[in-house]
Each structure stands twice: as C-alpha cells, then as structure tokens.
Amino acid sequence: MKIRNKIALTLSLTTFLSTSLFADEDTIKVGVLHSLSGTMAISETTLKDGMLMLIEEQNKKGGLLGKQLEAVVVDPASDWPLFAEKARELIEGEQVDAVFGCWTSVSRKSVLPVFEELNSILFYPVQYEGEESQRNVFYTGAAPNQQAIPAVDYLMDEESVERWVLAGTDYVYPRTTNKILEAYLISKGVAAEDIMINYTPFGHSDWQTIVSDIKAFGSEGKKTAVVSTINGDANVPFYKELGNQGVEATDIPVVAFSVGEEELAGLDTEPLVGHLAAWNYFMSVESPTNEEFIKTWQEFTGDAERVTNDPLEASYIGFNMWVKAVEAAGTTDTDAVIDALVGVEVPNLTGGTSVMLKNHHITKPVLVGEIQDDGQLDVVWETDGLVEGDAWSDYLAESKPLISDWTDPVNCGNFNTETNTCIGAEQ
Amino acid sequence: MKLLGFFLLLLFPLYAGAQNFESLVRELPNGGYSERGEVISQILKSGDKRIVITLQALSDGALYASEETGDIFIGEKDDLVDFFTQENLDVTSDSSIKKIKVNNKLRRLIQTGIIQAQHFSPLVSDRMQAAEHAFKDADPERIEILQEALVQEQDESVTAELKQAINATILKTDADIEMKKQAILELSALGAKARSPLSVIADVPELSEAYEEALLIIKNKERVQKFGQNMWYGLSLGSVLLLAAIGLAITFGVMGVINMAHGEMIMIGAYTTYVVQEIIRNNAPALFEYSLFIAIPCAFVIAGLVGVVIERFVVRYLYGRPLETLLATWGVSLILQQLTRSIFGPNNREVGNPAWMSGSVEFIGINFTWSRVWILIFATVIFLSLMWFLNKTLFGTQIRAVTQNRSMAANMGISTGKVDALAFGLGAGIAGLAGVALSQIDNVSPNLGQGYIVDSFMVVVFGGAGSLWGTVFGALTLGVATKLFEPVVGAVMAKIIILVGIILFIQRKPRGLFAIRGRAAE
C-alpha cells in the first residue's frame, strides 16, 4: 500500500514537472472529460464536439483574458474508475483551469473526491437525481424539481392522469427520482395502489411482460400515464413494444426524462408520436439565440441534419457562465472563479436568462414536448418563468431540512436548517 | 393560380354548410391548442363530406398553413397541394408554410369524432373499430346510436363487440337494476378487459353483490389468460435466445472455439439490414416491405465472410488453446465494435419495421405481437435447416467428422483446414441471420452484440455444448423460466434467480442438459 502510494506520488510528480515545464504559458486550458468509446459514447461524443465548438467560438471572439483557450480532450471510455484517473490527469498533469464533463451519476460520484482534493472546477451538464451539492461542482443540468415534478404536474393538470407507472432502469438516478416522485404523488393525494413502480436491468430488451402489465394497470378505468426514467438503449425496444401491443399515446402517454432529439435520431419515430418528454430545452424552440446556435453547431459538425439537445444547451450555459466568471474575477484561480460564479447571469437558448444560484444549480424553464414524426419535440406546455434548481428535494423526509449555500456565512453543501449545523463531507 | 382559387371560393357560397366548413378549416391555424379544439369540434358537427379526410390529415400532421396568405395545404412537406383547389404547388422553399400542430388532446378529440362516425361504414374493419371505441368510451349519450347500429349489423364479431359496448354503456345510464345485473354478467365473460367498464359500479350498493361475483369470474379468467400470456412471452424470449445462441452452438458447441466475437457477428447482421434498408429507401422505396428478405442472404454472406476471415487469421493458430482463443476473439470483438463506431457513428441506426412485422393480434385472450411471432417462426426454420444441413449433406457430415476425430478425418481425405474455416463461417453467418431478426426488436448500435454474448454462452453451456437440441431446450427453458419469474419478482430479480439457478445446475451437471457421452465428448 505504502509503496504503491509512493510510486503514484513520484509518477504524478514527474508528470507534473514535465508538463508544467513545457506548458504553453499563453493559453488557458479547459478539460473535456466525456467518454468517446464504450457504452456511453453514444451520448457523450456529442458533448465533446459541443465543447470543442464553444471553445473555438470563444477563441474567434479573442479568447479569454487576452489568452487563447485550449481544449484538452481525454477519453474515460465509459469506465467509472477511469473517470477519476483521467480527471486527476487533467488537473494535475495538464493543469487545466476547469473541466467540463461526465454524464452518468456514477461517473460524477467517482470524480467528486478528485475535484475536492485538487480544488478544481467541474461543470456537469446532465439532468440528475439531486441530493448532492459540492463546492467544486456546478450543476447546469436539471435537478428533479426542474424536470420530473413539473412533468408530473402537467400530466395531472392537463391530461387529468390519476394512475401512475414509474418505470426506470435499475440504478441511482431512476431510484432516487422515483422515490421523490412517489413521495410527491402521495402528497398530492394519489393512493398507493394507484402507483406502480417497476425497475429493469440496463439494456433490457424484452419488454413484453412489463408492457402488458402497464396495459392491464391502465385498463382499470382511471386515466394512466407512464413516467419513464428508462435509460439509453433500452428505450427503443420499450417504445417498439408499446407500439406493437397497441398502447397509444392518446390512451397511456409516456413521459420520458432521458429521451431527447439525439436518442430519437436513431429511431423509427412512427410508434412514438404523441409520447412526451420533459426537458429544459428543445431544438424546436423558436428563439434567435437558438437559431444561431443550431446554425453554428451544424456548420461546426459539417452535418446539416445534426441535432442539438438539452445537455448540449447545459454545456453551452455552463461554458458561458465560466467565461463570464473568469472575466469578472480577472483570473482563472479556482477559489476566485468559484466565488465569482455565484450570481452570474447568461442567456440560455430558450430566450431567457439563467442564473447560477448559491447552491451551484441554475435557473431553467421546464418544457414538456410531444414527440413528432420527424424526431423533433414540440413544446406543448411550459412553466411560467424559470424554476430554481433545488439540490435537496423537499419531498423526501431526510433531505427536507437540508439546504445548500456556498456563500458566506453558511458555506455548506448540506446545511440542516432545523439543527443549524453543516453535516459536512459525507455525501 | 390565386384567381382560380378565388373563383372556386365564389362558387361555394351556394352551399351554406360547405362554406361554413371551409371557413372553419381556414381558422384551424389560428390561436393555441384550445382554440383549435373548438374549431375541430365545430368541423365535426358541420356534416361536410371532407371531415374525415381533413381531420385525419390534421391528426397525422399532414395539414399545413401559410402564415402570410392563410392558405391551407395538404400532403407531405415536399409535396403539398392546395387544400381547396387541389393544385400542385411548389412551395418547398417557402419558409412561411408551417405545419398545423396538434397535441394528444386534439388527436383524441379527432379520433373519437372520426371513429364515432364509422358505425355505419360499409367496411367491417371500420365498424369493428367504432364498436371497440364505443366499448372503451361507454358514452351514455350514444346508447341509442349503438342500439341502432346493433340492429343493422350483420357481421358476427362486430355484433358481439357492439353488444358488450352496449353492456358497458348501460352501466353508466340509469337503466333498472336487473338490466344492469345482466350486463355485468355478460361483461364478466370478457376477463381482464371488463375491469375498466365495471369500475364505474364499484361503489353502487345495490350492485355490490353482482360486482363481487363478476370480479371473481374475471379473476379466474385472468389467471388462465395470464399464464397463457406468460408462456407465450417465455416462448418468444426463448426463440430470441435460440436465434442469438444457435450460431454459437456451432462455433463453440460443435467446434469448441470460445468465440467472444460472436455478438459482433449478430451486430454485423443488424448493420447489414440497416445498409440494405438505406439502399432500398433511396433507390426503390416500393421494395421496403421486402427489405428483410433481401437482407437475410446479404447478412448471412457478409457475417459468414467476416467469420471465415477471423478463423483464417486468428482462430486457426489457436486451436486447442482455449484461454488464448478467448482473449484473441475478445480483442477481435472490441476491434469490430470500434470499427463500426468509426464507420456508422456511435448512435443508434434506424431500422424500420415492415408493416407485417408491426402490431399484434389477439387470440383466446392472449396478445401475440407480430414481430415475435415471425421471430419464433424464423428461429424454427433456421434450426431445422441447420439440423438438416449437419445431418444430411456431405459438408455437414465432414464438419461432424472433423470435430469428432480430426486426425482420422484428415486420413480419410478431408481438408480439415477448409472445413474449419467454413464451419466457423457457417456459425458466423447464422449469427448474422440472427442480427436481421434482432434489428427488428432491439437497437442497432455498436453495443448490440454485447447484450447477447453472455446470454448466448449461458444457453449453449446450459443446454450442453455440442448438442443442437440442447441449445433449443436450453433457450426455451431459460426463456420460459425468466418470464414466469418476471411478473412475480420483477425483471432484475428474475435475472438474478436465473443466473444463480444456472450456476447451481452447472455444479451438478457440468456438461449441461444434453451431455454428449462417449469418446466424442473428450
């Protein structure tokens, strides 16, 4: 153990020395930590391209603090422990000033200690389950109250849904989200027997039993909807099975939190028309900033059919917030930038202005869209104004008293308002 | 052009109804979804002949409007005709023409309206649809229409459906108790389907006895239906497992090569299907319905060729060294995955389902989805052909001879190297065929193969390496067991139980279900 530590120390020291010796003093380095191979490559490659585009655009505008930005791309290969190693390589080896990356919650959890230990900044651009707040991490994706809860409100109010199927893949994001949703539904007076919760393994492909269960559950006279936190590839056979068994969106609508334009691009959308998705951004949103963003994106990728999606918008917001904070702080020094980030306002792509809050989450609008036959999502409902991201859900007993506030005097990610204490490091 | 439209419009005022209809259609693009809903309801009441075609187009997203002129167009975006004049217009580049949007609420409104109008349609399928809808809807205001439709109905199945629709509707009216009791009794014969209409009387005290009785009948019916349904799901899952594993039954089972790249052969078959469909879409869209038949031989040949290449350049040097074979073929599988990712991109590719592969049919209360039925048939055909091939053809005999006693087969003049290569190619080709079928129910992505490799090995090892019948029984047993566990303990737990079960089974019978006895087994 000790010897291994020593070796690691010497190794990191040598890499540190060698890279800092040759480091180009005229550039500011930005780390991009997205999987380019393995199972998550399907989603994360887009975000890597997005970051490269944003950095190129910023350089065209003259860079940052008079220096050019330089992207350092690494490939953690959908391997969670490798995320931590690559994060360390970026911060210690490459001396990057901020990292944009991760997709799955488990990859984020695996890099958290690294960012804390080495005191660097991570921008995390994907919707997640909440129940976390870390000083070095900025969450530009949606917290559950910015996606799941408004979507359920929509179904309850507009489609008068009374019975709920919460279907998800068996891992931390769906489990936590469904726990919050269940508590929320019960608080809204939904009876326990009107909620069906179902988990499936990753990559589940045989949905016959579950779809027929959903059908039976929905045939008891009350309007039923499915809230889907089914992840990634398992969605395609799920929707196909729904179509084949004749479950139509007009009978039992499915609202999904992990299906966006990018996922729909590889799908025969015929059986999906009318099903719903809840996000904070859709490519079809009509706003001048969005039109310009899509144009730049398609030019950058050289593909006139290339779609944008919500995590890409979250990357865009996160990057611009970082740029603005660095400009305000006049330095890329971690502590100064972290302080400068809170309160930063940048335009989002839906025509509003997102603000970085004290809990390192941002304000976003919530949109519910219906899937169209061209693979686009059409907004059918949106919240009035922007919703503030809440790190700790108010609907779970254990997290209800907690707040997160990274400014003085609280300066704590999990401050208990009942006991007035900071719980501290255990997450 | 405009003049002509104007002229036609001038003609129309002769018919007040028609004019009303036309102005309503012109109003469709205005306002939000709720205003559009109002207009749709009025259109449904207008009594015009074009209601169905107009609203169906609206529901399908085939109705467009120009923001500048307010003209309405119908058709596909690149092939629009003016709604009123039927003129063909080249307006593709006109960006002011936007689709008139609908949401679920409006689609429901339209479908209800259209279907309700179909009770007196000359087509049996239309009337059936209307009756089925009436059953779901059970709108007490429409009971007289339903009764009139029943009197006129000639078709038996539609009559039965209509009767049940009337039964369901009666429960919502203030008909007398005896009539309702009769309706409850008749409805209960439907099994699970009756739950929804019966739910309206759950709290009526005078009917509580009849309700309880009906629920009991339904529960008994459901139990039988559910069991049958689960058995079918098990069989169809088994057939998918069989398809995935049957190629491996040759490369691993017969030849003894631990081929970790087996899943990638399936993936190659699926991507071949994608390429074939793309070519057909671009060159001969009319052939799309037959695309799978064209893809089958292509997938077999391409995956087979890749298999031969792998055998010649990698596996051949490693016979008798299982560990090295395992690592080498695993490396090959990673190379193939990344190669696919580089060529086709990391995203899923869209493989369409021909019409005959979509939808389902209900038979004795069990829902059979067409894609699964066809896959079951496909798996059976492949299995039988393979049996015939191995047992009745010269080449099949040679494969068996080489795997049973290599040196003696060589002495008899069989070129063992050639047989090895072709047998490996055969296994890979069959995996390619599986890919064609799996592209219909699963994602076509570079990771496709990984999802099946573990299951395939499980089936072959469980069934007994070397026995094709073992593979069949292994696949079906695992499929049915999974599907019987799944409703009880959930999908995640079912998988765990199956895996633990297999571990225990292999402990007791290391050679699997159908162990080959005698010298050949060594």
XYZ file of N, CA and C in Angstrom, chain A residues 203-335:
399
model
N -30.032 -1.986 -20.476
C -30.085 -2.636 -21.791
C -31.186 -3.674 -21.904
N -32.216 -3.584 -21.057
C -33.319 -4.552 -21.110
C -33.956 -4.519 -22.497
N -34.170 -5.682 -23.089
C -34.697 -5.638 -24.453
C -36.011 -6.394 -24.598
N -36.397 -7.183 -23.598
C -37.656 -7.919 -23.746
C -38.715 -7.291 -22.848
N -39.527 -6.415 -23.434
C -40.464 -5.619 -22.638
C -41.870 -6.184 -22.636
N -42.045 -7.395 -23.157
C -43.410 -7.918 -23.321
C -44.186 -7.929 -22.017
N -43.586 -8.524 -20.985
C -44.301 -8.654 -19.718
C -44.633 -7.292 -19.129
N -43.634 -6.397 -19.139
C -43.846 -5.115 -18.482
C -44.898 -4.290 -19.220
N -44.823 -4.286 -20.552
C -45.822 -3.522 -21.296
C -47.210 -4.094 -21.067
N -47.329 -5.409 -21.003
C -48.672 -5.957 -20.789
C -49.134 -5.663 -19.361
N -48.198 -5.603 -18.410
C -48.574 -5.190 -17.045
C -49.070 -3.742 -17.046
N -48.358 -2.889 -17.764
C -48.757 -1.480 -17.834
C -50.153 -1.375 -18.444
N -50.365 -2.177 -19.496
C -51.657 -2.158 -20.171
C -52.774 -2.575 -19.207
N -52.512 -3.642 -18.453
C -53.514 -4.116 -17.500
C -53.749 -3.070 -16.416
N -52.652 -2.479 -15.946
C -52.732 -1.465 -14.896
C -53.550 -0.267 -15.380
N -53.417 0.035 -16.665
C -54.103 1.196 -17.219
C -55.520 0.920 -17.655
N -55.961 -0.343 -17.551
C -57.286 -0.666 -18.098
C -58.333 -0.708 -16.994
N -58.014 -0.154 -15.824
C -58.981 -0.270 -14.737
C -59.844 0.972 -14.570
N -59.961 1.725 -15.646
C -60.947 2.800 -15.625
C -60.404 4.173 -15.305
N -59.177 4.251 -14.762
C -58.621 5.562 -14.469
C -57.557 5.904 -15.497
N -57.507 7.169 -15.863
C -56.512 7.623 -16.829
C -55.101 7.355 -16.279
N -54.288 6.670 -17.080
C -52.974 6.242 -16.609
C -51.872 6.860 -17.458
N -50.735 7.155 -16.843
C -49.572 7.612 -17.590
C -48.333 6.920 -17.069
N -47.331 6.820 -17.928
C -46.063 6.219 -17.536
C -45.029 7.322 -17.402
N -44.344 7.364 -16.273
C -43.239 8.291 -16.106
C -41.972 7.471 -16.258
N -41.230 7.715 -17.329
C -40.134 6.822 -17.672
C -38.784 7.440 -17.371
N -38.018 6.753 -16.527
C -36.619 7.108 -16.330
C -35.767 5.988 -16.918
N -36.321 5.318 -17.926
C -35.595 4.254 -18.607
C -34.441 4.881 -19.367
N -33.264 4.282 -19.206
C -32.064 4.925 -19.705
C -31.589 4.346 -21.024
N -31.109 5.226 -21.866
C -30.335 4.858 -23.051
C -31.014 3.884 -23.983
N -30.254 2.849 -24.347
C -30.661 1.932 -25.397
C -31.942 1.165 -25.105
N -32.281 0.987 -23.838
C -33.457 0.190 -23.518
C -34.739 0.850 -23.999
N -34.678 2.160 -24.310
C -35.885 2.868 -24.727
C -36.451 2.382 -26.050
N -35.561 2.067 -26.988
C -36.039 1.714 -28.333
C -36.949 0.493 -28.293
N -36.479 -0.647 -27.727
C -37.403 -1.787 -27.671
C -38.638 -1.521 -26.816
N -38.514 -0.656 -25.823
C -39.682 -0.331 -24.988
C -40.764 0.338 -25.823
N -40.391 1.373 -26.566
C -41.393 2.073 -27.384
C -41.914 1.178 -28.497
N -41.031 0.337 -29.048
C -41.486 -0.581 -30.106
C -42.548 -1.526 -29.555
N -42.294 -2.049 -28.351
C -43.241 -2.972 -27.752
C -44.564 -2.262 -27.460
N -44.499 -1.027 -26.973
C -45.724 -0.259 -26.728
C -46.521 -0.160 -28.019
N -45.819 0.186 -29.106
C -46.486 0.316 -30.393
C -47.097 -1.004 -30.825
N -46.329 -2.087 -30.697
C -46.802 -3.386 -31.148
C -47.996 -3.875 -30.344
N -48.013 -3.596 -29.058
C -49.145 -4.053 -28.251
C -50.311 -3.060 -28.304
N -50.186 -2.046 -29.155
C -51.314 -1.151 -29.372
C -51.546 -0.152 -28.256
N -50.529 0.138 -27.455
C -50.677 1.171 -26.431
C -50.357 2.510 -27.089
N -51.358 3.351 -27.237
C -51.116 4.596 -27.940
C -50.978 5.753 -26.968
N -50.311 6.789 -27.472
C -50.066 7.953 -26.611
C -51.385 8.578 -26.162
N -52.425 8.417 -26.964
C -53.697 9.004 -26.583
C -54.352 8.222 -25.437
N -53.973 6.922 -25.282
C -54.519 6.135 -24.171
C -53.632 6.267 -22.937
N -52.386 5.817 -23.093
C -51.455 5.847 -21.974
C -50.209 6.611 -22.428
N -50.137 7.915 -22.152
C -48.944 8.644 -22.576
C -47.733 8.279 -21.718
N -46.573 8.283 -22.349
C -45.329 8.036 -21.632
C -44.558 9.345 -21.606
N -44.183 9.811 -20.425
C -43.330 10.993 -20.381
C -41.937 10.540 -19.956
N -40.954 10.862 -20.795
C -39.603 10.356 -20.562
C -38.670 11.485 -20.164
N -37.708 11.163 -19.294
C -36.736 12.154 -18.863
C -35.370 11.908 -19.487
N -35.231 10.829 -20.228
C -33.914 10.549 -20.797
C -33.982 10.403 -22.307
N -35.092 10.789 -22.916
C -35.202 10.654 -24.365
C -35.245 12.045 -24.984
N -34.255 12.353 -25.784
C -34.212 13.657 -26.438
C -33.972 13.515 -27.926
N -33.685 14.633 -28.572
C -33.508 14.640 -30.020
C -32.445 13.638 -30.466
N -31.342 13.598 -29.720
C -30.218 12.733 -30.098
C -30.644 11.267 -30.103
N -31.389 10.850 -29.073
C -31.838 9.470 -28.993
C -32.860 9.176 -30.089
N -33.721 10.148 -30.374
C -34.768 9.928 -31.380
C -34.191 9.824 -32.780
N -32.996 10.413 -32.977
C -32.409 10.409 -34.318
C -32.149 8.989 -34.813
N -31.991 8.034 -33.896
C -31.727 6.671 -34.346
C -32.946 5.782 -34.276
N -34.106 6.376 -34.408
C -35.320 5.620 -34.133
C -36.349 5.802 -35.230
N -37.128 4.757 -35.447
C -38.303 4.881 -36.280
C -39.360 5.542 -35.388
N -39.629 6.844 -35.599
C -40.450 7.572 -34.625
C -41.943 7.310 -34.763
N -42.322 6.567 -35.789
C -43.743 6.297 -36.036
C -44.524 5.895 -34.774
N -44.056 4.848 -34.041
C -44.853 4.437 -32.874
C -44.753 5.391 -31.686
N -43.922 6.407 -31.767
C -43.697 7.269 -30.608
C -44.478 8.566 -30.653
N -45.061 8.888 -31.798
C -45.691 10.185 -31.955
C -46.728 10.402 -30.851
N -46.636 11.541 -30.190
C -47.596 11.861 -29.140
C -47.083 11.562 -27.746
N -46.082 10.670 -27.627
C -45.498 10.471 -26.307
C -44.706 11.728 -25.933
N -44.406 11.856 -24.645
C -43.896 13.129 -24.160
C -42.475 13.021 -23.638
N -41.825 14.151 -23.585
C -40.524 14.222 -22.929
C -40.469 15.552 -22.203
N -39.827 15.551 -21.050
C -39.691 16.792 -20.295
C -38.218 17.169 -20.237
N -37.915 18.373 -20.666
C -36.545 18.875 -20.652
C -36.581 20.383 -20.379
N -35.413 20.976 -20.404
C -35.327 22.420 -20.229
C -35.028 23.114 -21.544
N -34.872 22.320 -22.588
C -34.567 22.883 -23.899
C -34.995 21.880 -24.956
N -35.564 22.374 -26.038
C -35.796 21.519 -27.201
C -35.209 22.214 -28.412
N -34.755 21.416 -29.366
C -34.183 22.004 -30.575
C -35.217 22.851 -31.302
N -36.511 22.487 -31.138
C -37.557 23.180 -31.902
C -37.944 24.525 -31.289
N -37.373 24.886 -30.142
C -37.721 26.162 -29.512
C -37.356 27.311 -30.443
N -38.299 28.238 -30.600
C -38.027 29.339 -31.520
C -37.500 30.544 -30.761
N -36.207 30.774 -30.883
C -35.617 31.977 -30.315
C -34.390 32.315 -31.146
N -34.050 33.603 -31.257
C -32.911 33.975 -32.100
C -31.605 33.319 -31.659
N -31.373 33.244 -30.329
C -30.121 32.627 -29.878
C -30.073 31.163 -30.273
N -31.219 30.487 -30.172
C -31.243 29.074 -30.524
C -30.980 28.870 -32.007
N -31.613 29.698 -32.846
C -31.402 29.570 -34.287
C -29.925 29.719 -34.623
N -29.295 30.714 -33.984
C -27.887 30.955 -34.265
C -27.036 29.781 -33.775
N -27.404 29.268 -32.581
C -26.650 28.159 -32.013
C -26.726 26.943 -32.941
N -27.930 26.635 -33.419
C -28.100 25.467 -34.301
C -27.273 25.648 -35.568
N -27.288 26.885 -36.091
C -26.536 27.153 -37.324
C -25.039 26.900 -37.098
N -24.523 27.458 -36.013
C -23.098 27.277 -35.726
C -22.768 25.804 -35.519
N -23.629 25.132 -34.817
C -23.428 23.720 -34.490
C -23.377 22.877 -35.758
N -24.346 23.122 -36.650
C -24.378 22.313 -37.870
C -23.213 22.647 -38.785
N -22.783 23.915 -38.765
C -21.602 24.261 -39.560
C -20.356 23.615 -38.969
N -20.254 23.662 -37.638
C -19.074 23.116 -36.973
C -18.947 21.617 -37.223
N -20.087 20.899 -37.145
C -20.028 19.449 -37.324
C -20.072 19.057 -38.791
N -20.356 20.021 -39.657
C -20.405 19.722 -41.090
C -21.556 18.799 -41.453
N -22.599 18.814 -40.633
C -23.732 17.924 -40.878
C -25.007 18.751 -40.715
N -25.680 18.989 -41.819
C -26.844 19.874 -41.790
C -28.034 19.237 -41.094
N -27.931 17.939 -40.784
C -29.036 17.242 -40.126
C -28.758 17.067 -38.632
N -27.569 17.459 -38.191
C -27.154 17.209 -36.811
C -28.109 17.900 -35.842
N -28.544 17.155 -34.823
C -29.493 17.727 -33.870
C -28.771 18.260 -32.633
N -29.446 19.160 -31.947
C -28.942 19.618 -30.655
C -29.805 18.961 -29.588
N -29.393 19.056 -28.332
C -30.247 18.529 -27.270
C -30.006 19.251 -25.964
N -30.728 18.819 -24.945
C -30.709 19.525 -23.667
C -29.331 19.565 -22.999
N -28.632 18.427 -22.879
C -27.314 18.510 -22.243
C -26.348 19.417 -23.008
N -26.543 19.529 -24.310
C -25.702 20.423 -25.103
C -25.977 21.875 -24.698
N -27.258 22.189 -24.483
C -27.587 23.529 -24.026
C -26.986 23.776 -22.648
N -27.045 22.731 -21.791
C -26.492 22.879 -20.441
C -24.982 23.124 -20.512
N -24.299 22.471 -21.462
C -22.866 22.714 -21.646
C -22.644 24.159 -22.073
N -23.494 24.621 -22.984
C -23.403 25.991 -23.503
C -23.545 26.995 -22.361
N -24.560 26.773 -21.510
C -24.771 27.691 -20.388
C -23.579 27.635 -19.439
N -23.144 26.408 -19.114
C -22.042 26.255 -18.177
C -20.776 26.932 -18.676
N -20.481 26.728 -19.956
C -19.257 27.311 -20.514
C -19.322 28.835 -20.465
N -20.452 29.389 -20.885
C -20.564 30.853 -20.885
C -20.513 31.424 -19.477
N -21.067 30.670 -18.512
C -21.006 31.137 -17.119
C -19.556 31.178 -16.649
N -18.820 30.135 -17.011
C -17.416 30.076 -16.596
C -16.642 31.245 -17.206
N -16.875 31.475 -18.523
C -16.176 32.564 -19.209
C -16.457 33.891 -18.508
N -17.752 34.097 -18.199
C -18.136 35.363 -17.593
C -17.523 35.517 -16.194
N -17.497 34.395 -15.464
C -16.951 34.445 -14.103
C -15.447 34.704 -14.136
N -14.752 34.078 -15.083
C -13.303 34.300 -15.192
C -13.034 35.757 -15.547
N -13.836 36.292 -16.455
C -13.657 37.696 -16.826
C -13.885 38.612 -15.622
N -14.933 38.253 -14.825
C -15.238 39.088 -13.669
C -14.132 38.993 -12.626
N -13.593 37.769 -12.450
C -12.571 37.579 -11.437
C -11.216 38.074 -11.931
N -11.060 38.151 -13.236
C -9.793 38.592 -13.814
C -8.686 37.562 -13.684
N -9.044 36.356 -13.284
C -8.050 35.293 -13.125
C -8.750 33.951 -13.299
N -7.977 32.900 -13.510
C -8.576 31.572 -13.582
C -8.381 30.822 -12.278
N -7.906 31.500 -11.260
C -7.692 30.879 -9.952
C -9.000 30.262 -9.426
N -8.929 28.985 -9.018
C -10.136 28.235 -8.690
C -11.043 28.949 -7.683
N -10.470 29.347 -6.540
C -11.314 29.923 -5.492
C -11.981 31.216 -5.949
